[in-house]
mmCIF file of C-alpha atoms and ligand atoms in Angstrom:
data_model
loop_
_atom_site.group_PDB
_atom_site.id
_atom_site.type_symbol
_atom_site.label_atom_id
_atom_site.label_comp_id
_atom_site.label_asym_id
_atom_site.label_seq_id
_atom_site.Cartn_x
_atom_site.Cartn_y
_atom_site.Cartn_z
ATOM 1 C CA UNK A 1 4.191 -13.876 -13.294
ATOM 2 C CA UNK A 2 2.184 -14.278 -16.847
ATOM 3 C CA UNK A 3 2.033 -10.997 -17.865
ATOM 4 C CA UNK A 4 4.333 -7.786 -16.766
ATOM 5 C CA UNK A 5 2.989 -4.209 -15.974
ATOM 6 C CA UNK A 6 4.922 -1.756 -14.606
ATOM 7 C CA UNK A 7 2.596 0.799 -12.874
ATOM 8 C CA UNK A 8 -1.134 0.036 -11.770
ATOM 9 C CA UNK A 9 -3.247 2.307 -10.392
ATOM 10 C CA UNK A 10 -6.297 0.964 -8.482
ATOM 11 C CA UNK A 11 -9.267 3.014 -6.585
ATOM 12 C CA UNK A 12 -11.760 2.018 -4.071
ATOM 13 C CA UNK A 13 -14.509 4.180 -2.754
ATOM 14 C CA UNK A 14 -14.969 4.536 1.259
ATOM 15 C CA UNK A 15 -18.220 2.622 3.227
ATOM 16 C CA UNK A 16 -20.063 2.087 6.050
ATOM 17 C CA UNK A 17 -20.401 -1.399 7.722
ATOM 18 C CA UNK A 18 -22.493 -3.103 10.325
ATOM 19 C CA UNK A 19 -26.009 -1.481 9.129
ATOM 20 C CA UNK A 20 -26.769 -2.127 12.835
ATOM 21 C CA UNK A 21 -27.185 -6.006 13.542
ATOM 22 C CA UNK A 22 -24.410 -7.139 10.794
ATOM 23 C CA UNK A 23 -21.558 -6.097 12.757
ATOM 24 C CA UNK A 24 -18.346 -7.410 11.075
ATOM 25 C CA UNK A 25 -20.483 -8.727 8.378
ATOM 26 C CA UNK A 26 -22.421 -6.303 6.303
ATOM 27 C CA UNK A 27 -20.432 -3.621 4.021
ATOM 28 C CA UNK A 28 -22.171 -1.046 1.954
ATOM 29 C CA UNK A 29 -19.941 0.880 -0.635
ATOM 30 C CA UNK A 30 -20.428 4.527 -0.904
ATOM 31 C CA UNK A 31 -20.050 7.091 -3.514
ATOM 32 C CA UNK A 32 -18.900 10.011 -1.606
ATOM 33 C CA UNK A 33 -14.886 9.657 -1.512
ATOM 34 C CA UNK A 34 -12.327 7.481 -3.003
ATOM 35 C CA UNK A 35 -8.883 6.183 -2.320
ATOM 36 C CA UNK A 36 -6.096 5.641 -4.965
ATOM 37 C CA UNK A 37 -3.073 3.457 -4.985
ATOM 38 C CA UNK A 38 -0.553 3.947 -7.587
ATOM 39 C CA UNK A 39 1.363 0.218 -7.261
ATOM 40 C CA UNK A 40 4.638 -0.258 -9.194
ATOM 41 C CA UNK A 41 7.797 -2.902 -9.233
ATOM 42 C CA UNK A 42 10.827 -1.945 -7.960
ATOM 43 C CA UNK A 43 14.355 -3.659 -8.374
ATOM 44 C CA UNK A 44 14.885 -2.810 -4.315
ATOM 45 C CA UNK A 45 13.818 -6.150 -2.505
ATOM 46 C CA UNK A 46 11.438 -4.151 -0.306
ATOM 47 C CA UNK A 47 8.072 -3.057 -0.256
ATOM 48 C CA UNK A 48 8.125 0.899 0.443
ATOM 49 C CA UNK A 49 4.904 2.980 1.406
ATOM 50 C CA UNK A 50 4.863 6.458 0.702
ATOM 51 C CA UNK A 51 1.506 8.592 0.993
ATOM 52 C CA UNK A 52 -0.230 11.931 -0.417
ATOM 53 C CA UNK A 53 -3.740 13.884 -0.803
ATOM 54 C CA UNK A 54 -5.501 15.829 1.205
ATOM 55 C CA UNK A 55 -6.324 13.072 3.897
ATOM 56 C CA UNK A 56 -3.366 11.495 4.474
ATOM 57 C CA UNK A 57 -1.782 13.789 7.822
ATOM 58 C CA UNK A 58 -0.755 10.966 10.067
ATOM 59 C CA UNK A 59 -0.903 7.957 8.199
ATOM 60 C CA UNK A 60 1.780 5.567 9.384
ATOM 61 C CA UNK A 61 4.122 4.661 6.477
ATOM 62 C CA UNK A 62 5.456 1.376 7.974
ATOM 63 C CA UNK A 63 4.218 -1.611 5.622
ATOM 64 C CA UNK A 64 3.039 -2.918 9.288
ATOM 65 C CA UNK A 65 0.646 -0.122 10.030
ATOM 66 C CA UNK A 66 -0.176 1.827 7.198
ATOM 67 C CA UNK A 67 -3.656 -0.657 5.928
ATOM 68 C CA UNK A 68 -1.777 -1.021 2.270
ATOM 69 C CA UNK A 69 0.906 -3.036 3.797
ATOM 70 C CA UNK A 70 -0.313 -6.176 5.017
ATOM 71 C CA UNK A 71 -2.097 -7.018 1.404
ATOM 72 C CA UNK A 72 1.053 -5.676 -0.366
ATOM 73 C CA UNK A 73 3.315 -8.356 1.958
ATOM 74 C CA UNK A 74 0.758 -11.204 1.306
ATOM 75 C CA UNK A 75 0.186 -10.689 -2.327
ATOM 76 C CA UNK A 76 4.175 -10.316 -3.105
ATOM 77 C CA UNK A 77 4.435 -13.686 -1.476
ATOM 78 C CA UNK A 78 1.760 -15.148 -3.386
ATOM 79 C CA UNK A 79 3.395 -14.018 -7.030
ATOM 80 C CA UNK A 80 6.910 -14.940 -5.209
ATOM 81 C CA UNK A 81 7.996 -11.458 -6.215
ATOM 82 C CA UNK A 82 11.330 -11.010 -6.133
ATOM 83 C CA UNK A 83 11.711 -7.763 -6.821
ATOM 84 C CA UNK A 84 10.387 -4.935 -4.364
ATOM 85 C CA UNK A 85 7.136 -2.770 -4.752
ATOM 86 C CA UNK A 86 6.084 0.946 -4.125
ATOM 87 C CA UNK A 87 2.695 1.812 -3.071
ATOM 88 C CA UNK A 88 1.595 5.250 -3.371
ATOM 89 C CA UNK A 89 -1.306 5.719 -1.200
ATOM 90 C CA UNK A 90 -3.429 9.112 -2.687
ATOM 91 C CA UNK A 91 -5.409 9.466 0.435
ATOM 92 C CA UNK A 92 -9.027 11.231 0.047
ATOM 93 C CA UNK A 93 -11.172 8.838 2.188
ATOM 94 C CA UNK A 94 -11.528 11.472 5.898
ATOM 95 C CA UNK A 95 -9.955 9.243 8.588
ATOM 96 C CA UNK A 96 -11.880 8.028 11.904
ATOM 97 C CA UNK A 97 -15.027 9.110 11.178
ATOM 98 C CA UNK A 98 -16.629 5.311 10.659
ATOM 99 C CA UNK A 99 -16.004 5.626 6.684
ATOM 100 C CA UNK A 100 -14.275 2.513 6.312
ATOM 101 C CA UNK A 101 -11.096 4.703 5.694
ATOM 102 C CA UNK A 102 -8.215 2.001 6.303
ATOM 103 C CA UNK A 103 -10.713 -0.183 4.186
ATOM 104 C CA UNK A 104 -10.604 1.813 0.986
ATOM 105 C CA UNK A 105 -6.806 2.430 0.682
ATOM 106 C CA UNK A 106 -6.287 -1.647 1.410
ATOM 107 C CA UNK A 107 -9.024 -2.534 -1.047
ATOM 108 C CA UNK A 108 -7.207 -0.365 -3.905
ATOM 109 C CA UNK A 109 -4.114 -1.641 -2.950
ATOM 110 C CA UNK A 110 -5.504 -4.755 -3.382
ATOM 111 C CA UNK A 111 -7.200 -4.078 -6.625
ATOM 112 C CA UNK A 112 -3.844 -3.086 -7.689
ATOM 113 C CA UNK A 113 -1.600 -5.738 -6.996
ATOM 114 C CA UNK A 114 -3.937 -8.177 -7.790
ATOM 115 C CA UNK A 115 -3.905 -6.679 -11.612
ATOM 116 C CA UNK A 116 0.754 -5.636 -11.565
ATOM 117 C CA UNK A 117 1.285 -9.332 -10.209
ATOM 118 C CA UNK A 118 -1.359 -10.790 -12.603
ATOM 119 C CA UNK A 119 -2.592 -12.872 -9.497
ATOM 120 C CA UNK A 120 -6.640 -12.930 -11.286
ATOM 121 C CA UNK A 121 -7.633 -14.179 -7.333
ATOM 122 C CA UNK A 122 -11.075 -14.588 -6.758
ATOM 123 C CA UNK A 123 -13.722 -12.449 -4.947
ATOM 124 C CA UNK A 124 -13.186 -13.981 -1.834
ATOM 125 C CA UNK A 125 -9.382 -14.778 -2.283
ATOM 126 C CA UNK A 126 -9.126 -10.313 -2.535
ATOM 127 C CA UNK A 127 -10.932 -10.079 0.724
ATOM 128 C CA UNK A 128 -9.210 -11.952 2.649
ATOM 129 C CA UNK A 129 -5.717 -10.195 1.673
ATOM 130 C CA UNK A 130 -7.341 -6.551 1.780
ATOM 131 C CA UNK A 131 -8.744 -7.555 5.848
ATOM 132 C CA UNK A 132 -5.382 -8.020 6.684
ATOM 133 C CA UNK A 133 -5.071 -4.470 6.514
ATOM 134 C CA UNK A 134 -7.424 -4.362 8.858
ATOM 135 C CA UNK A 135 -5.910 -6.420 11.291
ATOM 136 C CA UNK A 136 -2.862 -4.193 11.289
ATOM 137 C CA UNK A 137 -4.965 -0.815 11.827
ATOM 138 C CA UNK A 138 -7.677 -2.069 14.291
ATOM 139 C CA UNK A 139 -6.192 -5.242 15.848
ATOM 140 C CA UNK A 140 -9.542 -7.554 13.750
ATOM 141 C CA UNK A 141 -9.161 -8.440 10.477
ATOM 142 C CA UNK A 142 -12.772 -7.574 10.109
ATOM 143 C CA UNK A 143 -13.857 -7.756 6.174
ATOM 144 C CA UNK A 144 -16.988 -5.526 6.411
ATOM 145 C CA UNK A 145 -15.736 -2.583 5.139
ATOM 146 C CA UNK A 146 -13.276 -4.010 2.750
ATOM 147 C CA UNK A 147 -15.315 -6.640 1.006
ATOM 148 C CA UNK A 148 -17.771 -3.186 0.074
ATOM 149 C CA UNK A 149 -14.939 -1.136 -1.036
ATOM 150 C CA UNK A 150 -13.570 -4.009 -2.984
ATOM 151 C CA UNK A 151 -17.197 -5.796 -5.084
ATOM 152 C CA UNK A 152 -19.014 -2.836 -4.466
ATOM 153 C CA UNK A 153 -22.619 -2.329 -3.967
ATOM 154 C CA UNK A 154 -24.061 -4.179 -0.887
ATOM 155 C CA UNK A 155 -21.726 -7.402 0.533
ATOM 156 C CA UNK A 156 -22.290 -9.682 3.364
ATOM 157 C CA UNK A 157 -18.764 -10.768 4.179
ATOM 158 C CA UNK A 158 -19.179 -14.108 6.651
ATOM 159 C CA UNK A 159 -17.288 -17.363 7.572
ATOM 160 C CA UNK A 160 -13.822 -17.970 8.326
ATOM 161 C CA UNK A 161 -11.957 -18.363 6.009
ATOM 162 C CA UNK A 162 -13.804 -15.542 4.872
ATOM 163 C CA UNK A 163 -16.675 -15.908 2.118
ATOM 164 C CA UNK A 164 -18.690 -13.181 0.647
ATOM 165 C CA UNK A 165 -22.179 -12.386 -0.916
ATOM 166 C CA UNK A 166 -22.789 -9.283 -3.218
ATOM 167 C CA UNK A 167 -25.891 -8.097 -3.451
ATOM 168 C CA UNK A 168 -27.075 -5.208 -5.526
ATOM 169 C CA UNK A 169 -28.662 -2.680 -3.515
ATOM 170 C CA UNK A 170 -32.016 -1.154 -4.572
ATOM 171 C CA UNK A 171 -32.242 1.695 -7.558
ATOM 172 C CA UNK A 172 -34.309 3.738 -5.036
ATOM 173 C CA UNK A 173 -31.997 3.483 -1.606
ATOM 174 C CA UNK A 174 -30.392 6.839 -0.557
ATOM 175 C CA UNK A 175 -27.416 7.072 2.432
ATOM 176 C CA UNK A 176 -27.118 9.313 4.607
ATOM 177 C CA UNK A 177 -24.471 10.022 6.780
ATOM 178 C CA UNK A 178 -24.080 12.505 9.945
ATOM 179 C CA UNK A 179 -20.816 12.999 11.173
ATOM 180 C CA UNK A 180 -20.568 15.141 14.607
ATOM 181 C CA UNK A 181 -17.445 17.430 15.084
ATOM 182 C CA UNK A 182 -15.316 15.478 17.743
ATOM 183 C CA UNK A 183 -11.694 15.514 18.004
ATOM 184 C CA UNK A 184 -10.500 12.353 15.772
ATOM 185 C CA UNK A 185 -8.664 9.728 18.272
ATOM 186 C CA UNK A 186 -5.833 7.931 17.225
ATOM 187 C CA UNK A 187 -6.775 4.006 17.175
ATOM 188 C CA UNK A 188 -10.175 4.945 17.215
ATOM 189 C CA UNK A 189 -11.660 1.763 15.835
ATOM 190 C CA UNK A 190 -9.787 -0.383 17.774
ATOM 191 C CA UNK A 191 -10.951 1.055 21.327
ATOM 192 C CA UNK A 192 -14.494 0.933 19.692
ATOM 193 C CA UNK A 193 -14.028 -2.684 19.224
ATOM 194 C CA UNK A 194 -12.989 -3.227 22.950
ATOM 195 C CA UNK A 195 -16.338 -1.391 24.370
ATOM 196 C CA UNK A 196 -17.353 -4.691 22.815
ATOM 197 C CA UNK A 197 -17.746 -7.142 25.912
ATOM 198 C CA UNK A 198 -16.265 -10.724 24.944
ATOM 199 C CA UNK A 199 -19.847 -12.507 25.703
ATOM 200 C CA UNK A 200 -23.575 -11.688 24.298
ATOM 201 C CA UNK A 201 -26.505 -13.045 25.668
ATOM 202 C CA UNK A 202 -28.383 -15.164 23.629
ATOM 203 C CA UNK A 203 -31.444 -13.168 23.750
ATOM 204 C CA UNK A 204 -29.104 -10.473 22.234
ATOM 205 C CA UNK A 205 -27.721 -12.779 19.477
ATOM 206 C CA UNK A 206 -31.035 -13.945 18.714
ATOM 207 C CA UNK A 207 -32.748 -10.275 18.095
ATOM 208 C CA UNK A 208 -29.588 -9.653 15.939
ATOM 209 C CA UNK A 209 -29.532 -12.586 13.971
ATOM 210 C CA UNK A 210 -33.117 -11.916 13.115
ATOM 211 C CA UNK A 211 -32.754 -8.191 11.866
ATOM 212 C CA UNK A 212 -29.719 -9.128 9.945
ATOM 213 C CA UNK A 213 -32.044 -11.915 8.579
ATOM 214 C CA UNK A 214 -34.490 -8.995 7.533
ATOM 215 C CA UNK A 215 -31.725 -6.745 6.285
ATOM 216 C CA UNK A 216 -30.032 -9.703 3.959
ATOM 217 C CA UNK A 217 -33.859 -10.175 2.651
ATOM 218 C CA UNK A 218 -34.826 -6.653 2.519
ATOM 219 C CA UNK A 219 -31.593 -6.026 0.144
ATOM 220 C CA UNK A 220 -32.489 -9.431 -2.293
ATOM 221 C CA UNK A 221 -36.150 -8.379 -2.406
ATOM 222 C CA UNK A 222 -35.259 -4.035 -3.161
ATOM 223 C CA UNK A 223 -37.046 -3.350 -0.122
ATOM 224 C CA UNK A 224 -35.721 -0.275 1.353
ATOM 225 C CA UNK A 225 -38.359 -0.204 4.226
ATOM 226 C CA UNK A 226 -37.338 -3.806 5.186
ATOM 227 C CA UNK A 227 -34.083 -3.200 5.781
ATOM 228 C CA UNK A 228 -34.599 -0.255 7.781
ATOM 229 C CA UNK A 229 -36.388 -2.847 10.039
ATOM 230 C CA UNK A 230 -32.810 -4.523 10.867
ATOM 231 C CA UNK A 231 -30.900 -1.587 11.908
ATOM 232 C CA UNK A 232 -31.472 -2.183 15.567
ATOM 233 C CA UNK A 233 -28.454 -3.816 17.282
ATOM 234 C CA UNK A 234 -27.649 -5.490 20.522
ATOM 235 C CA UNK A 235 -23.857 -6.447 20.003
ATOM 236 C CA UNK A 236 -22.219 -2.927 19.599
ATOM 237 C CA UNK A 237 -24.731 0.192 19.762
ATOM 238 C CA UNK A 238 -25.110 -0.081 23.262
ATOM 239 C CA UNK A 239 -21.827 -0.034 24.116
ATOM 240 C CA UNK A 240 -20.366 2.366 21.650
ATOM 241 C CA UNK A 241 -23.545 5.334 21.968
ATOM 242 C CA UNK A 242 -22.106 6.519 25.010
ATOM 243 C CA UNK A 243 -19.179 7.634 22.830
ATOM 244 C CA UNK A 244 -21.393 9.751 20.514
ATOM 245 C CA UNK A 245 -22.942 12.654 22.063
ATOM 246 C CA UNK A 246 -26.855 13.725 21.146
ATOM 247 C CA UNK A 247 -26.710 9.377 19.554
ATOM 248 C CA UNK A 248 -30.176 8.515 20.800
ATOM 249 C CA UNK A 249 -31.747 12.250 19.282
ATOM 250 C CA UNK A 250 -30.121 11.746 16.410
ATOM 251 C CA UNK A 251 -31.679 8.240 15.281
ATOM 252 C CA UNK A 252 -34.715 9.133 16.111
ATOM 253 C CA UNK A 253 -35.100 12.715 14.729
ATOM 254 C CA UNK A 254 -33.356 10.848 11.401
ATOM 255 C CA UNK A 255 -36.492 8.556 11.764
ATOM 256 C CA UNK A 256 -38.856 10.723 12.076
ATOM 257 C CA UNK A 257 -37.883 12.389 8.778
ATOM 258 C CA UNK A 258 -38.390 9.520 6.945
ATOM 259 C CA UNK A 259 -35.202 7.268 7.096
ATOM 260 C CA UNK A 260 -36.394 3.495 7.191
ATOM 261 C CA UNK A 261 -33.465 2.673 9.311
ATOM 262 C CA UNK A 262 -30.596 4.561 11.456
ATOM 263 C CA UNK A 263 -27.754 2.585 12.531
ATOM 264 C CA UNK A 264 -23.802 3.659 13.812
ATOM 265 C CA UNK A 265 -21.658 3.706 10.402
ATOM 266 C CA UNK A 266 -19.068 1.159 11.352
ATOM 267 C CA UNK A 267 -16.890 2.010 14.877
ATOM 268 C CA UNK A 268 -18.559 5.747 14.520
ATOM 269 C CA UNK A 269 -18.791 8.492 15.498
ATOM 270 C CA UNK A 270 -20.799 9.009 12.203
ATOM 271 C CA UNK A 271 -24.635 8.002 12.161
ATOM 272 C CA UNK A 272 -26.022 6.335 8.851
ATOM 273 C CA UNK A 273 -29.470 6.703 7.875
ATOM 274 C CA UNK A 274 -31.238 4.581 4.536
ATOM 275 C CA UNK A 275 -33.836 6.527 3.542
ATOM 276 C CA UNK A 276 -36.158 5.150 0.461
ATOM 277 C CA UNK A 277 -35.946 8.012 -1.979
ATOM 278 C CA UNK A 278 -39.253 7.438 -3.790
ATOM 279 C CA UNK A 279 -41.412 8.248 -0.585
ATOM 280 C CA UNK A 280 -38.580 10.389 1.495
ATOM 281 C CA UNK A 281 -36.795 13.635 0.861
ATOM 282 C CA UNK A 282 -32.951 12.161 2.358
ATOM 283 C CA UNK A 283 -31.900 15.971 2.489
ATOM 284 C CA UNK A 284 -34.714 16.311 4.945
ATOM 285 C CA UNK A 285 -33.110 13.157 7.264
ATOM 286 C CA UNK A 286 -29.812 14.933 7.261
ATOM 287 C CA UNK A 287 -31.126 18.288 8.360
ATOM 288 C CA UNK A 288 -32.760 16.493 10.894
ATOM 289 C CA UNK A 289 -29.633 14.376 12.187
ATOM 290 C CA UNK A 290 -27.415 18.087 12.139
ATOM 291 C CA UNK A 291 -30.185 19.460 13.940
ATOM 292 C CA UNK A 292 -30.493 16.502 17.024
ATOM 293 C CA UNK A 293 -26.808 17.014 16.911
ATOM 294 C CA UNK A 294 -27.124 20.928 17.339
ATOM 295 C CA UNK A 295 -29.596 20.516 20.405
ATOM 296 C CA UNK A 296 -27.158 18.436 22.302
ATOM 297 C CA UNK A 297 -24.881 21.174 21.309
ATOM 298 C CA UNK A 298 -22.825 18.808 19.035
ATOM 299 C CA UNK A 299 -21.706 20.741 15.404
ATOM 300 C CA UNK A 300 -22.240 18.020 12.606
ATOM 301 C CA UNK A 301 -22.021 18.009 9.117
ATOM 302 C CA UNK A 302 -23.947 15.658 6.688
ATOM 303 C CA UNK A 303 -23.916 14.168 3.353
ATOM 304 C CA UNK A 304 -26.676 12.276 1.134
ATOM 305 C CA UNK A 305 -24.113 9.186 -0.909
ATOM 306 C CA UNK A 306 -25.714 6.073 -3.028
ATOM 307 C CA UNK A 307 -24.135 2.860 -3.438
ATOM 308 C CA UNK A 308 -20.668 3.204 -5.220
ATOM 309 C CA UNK A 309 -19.396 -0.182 -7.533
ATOM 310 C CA UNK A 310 -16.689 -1.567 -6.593
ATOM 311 C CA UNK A 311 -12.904 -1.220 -6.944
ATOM 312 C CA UNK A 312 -11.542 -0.411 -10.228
ATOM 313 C CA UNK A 313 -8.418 -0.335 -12.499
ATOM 314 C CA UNK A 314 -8.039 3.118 -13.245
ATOM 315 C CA UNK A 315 -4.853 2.605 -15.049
ATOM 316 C CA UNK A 316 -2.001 -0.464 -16.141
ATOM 317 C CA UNK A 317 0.932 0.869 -17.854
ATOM 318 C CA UNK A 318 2.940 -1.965 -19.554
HETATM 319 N N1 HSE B 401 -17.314 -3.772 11.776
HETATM 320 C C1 HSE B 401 -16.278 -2.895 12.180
HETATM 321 C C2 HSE B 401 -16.589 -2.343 13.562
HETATM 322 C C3 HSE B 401 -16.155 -1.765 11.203
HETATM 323 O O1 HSE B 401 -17.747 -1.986 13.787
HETATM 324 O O2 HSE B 401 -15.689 -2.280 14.398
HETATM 325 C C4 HSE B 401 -15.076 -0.803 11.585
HETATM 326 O O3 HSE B 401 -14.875 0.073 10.530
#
């Protein structure tokens, strides 16, 4: 270790992945909630979790479970730490709801170690330890939703080992995203994943490989509307609607408002519409999406976000 702080504290903002057709691979930070991780050295040879906020009910504290613990383990070994570490997890991100929740806290955890062990890894190098928390939450050590929490803005996380694009996303694209009232399951994203069958049809890669095409594009080029185009997917959305009542009212209502595109935001249940804000009103998509819910007698609430940046150092005490 170069040089010594005592006490970081790192923050990552919540996001939704997939956009549709990028399942596992597309990640778009948003500005709407934040976790913290206060990260410190301790003489104790252990790595101990402890949590707080207002969303952290039933969050596992075992560094095996909780989604700080798997980066903490991996990072410790790469400084060859041989001291112990707390993580404070200040959790604000709303579980389950397809927010990229387990992303955010293991993306500021990452953010923080990376900066109290000096490590200075790469872009890439920081994904790859923050999906780890994945793998311990949802069984995949899917990078979506951490490579947006972590570079911010929009990311296409691909490869393996995993490599990531960043992409800013257009001055003009608004977010919104519909959540419907349903009881929160416990391992939620991981019995989303296995609606997943094991084989797609080629026809069905082919269609998604396409509209991710567009989306990538419509993100370089700043066009909102072209993205929107992409948000159709064959891999996951028909397997995982059936889970979300009113699903099929709801993306279309949200596109007859105006949104460009209307995809599931990462496992669900929450819908997430891009809307272009220079010819659409978002607030008039997310009425729309609460109302599609309401007919199929589903209570929702909504929110209109824009593209967050990416993880920060809020504070390094020396
Ligand atoms: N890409 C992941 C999925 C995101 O759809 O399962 C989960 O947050």
């Amino acid at each position: 270790m170069k040089d010594i702080r005592t006490r970081v504290v790192g923050r990552a903002f919540c996001s939704t992945a997939n956009l549709g057709s990028g399942f596992d691979v597309f990640g778009l930070a948003l500005n709407r909630y934040s976790d913290t991780v206060i990260a410190r050295i301790t003489s104790r040879r252990k790595i101990r979790i402890a949590v707080r906020g207002p969303r952290s009910k039933d969050l596992p504290l075992e560094v095996g479970k909780n989604s700080a613990g798997p980066p903490a383990l991996d990072l410790a070994g790469k400084a060859h730490l041989k001291k112990g570490l707390e993580i404070i997890v200040e959790k604000h991100v709303p579980q389950g709801l397809g927010l990229g929740s387990s992303g955010a806290t293991a993306a500021a955890c990452t953010k923080a170690l990376d900066s109290l062990l000096d490590l200075r890894l790469s872009n890439d190098e920081l994904v790859r330890a923050a999906s780890l928390g994945e793998k311990a939450v949802t069984g995949t050590a899917h990078a979506d939703n951490v490579a947006a929490s972590l570079l911010g803005g929009f990311v296409i996380a691909y490869d393996d080992p995993i490599k990531t694009i960043s992409l800013k996303p257009p001055p003009n694209l608004a977010i919104v995203v519909a959540t419907p009232q349903l009881p929160v399951q416990s391992g939620k994203t991981r019995k989303a994943r296995k609606a997943i069958p094991e084989r797609i049809r080629v026809k069905s890669a082919v269609l998604n490989l396409g509209r991710a095409s567009a989306i990538a594009a419509g993100f370089a080029r700043g066009d909102v509307g072209l993205i929107g185009t992409g948000m159709e997917d064959e891999i996951a959305e028909p397997y995982r609607q059936r889970l979300i009542p009113g699903y099929s009212d709801v993306r279309r209502l949200g596109l007859d408002a105006g949104a460009a595109g209307v995809s599931i935001s990462g496992a669900g249940p929450s819908l997430v519409a891009l809307v272009d804000r220079k010819s659409h009103e978002p607030r008039l998509v997310a009425l729309a999406m609460v109302k599609a819910f309401a007919q199929n007698n589903v209570r929702s609430t909504s929110f209109v976000a824009r593209p967050a940046f990416g993880a920060s150092i809020l504070m390094e005490i020396w």
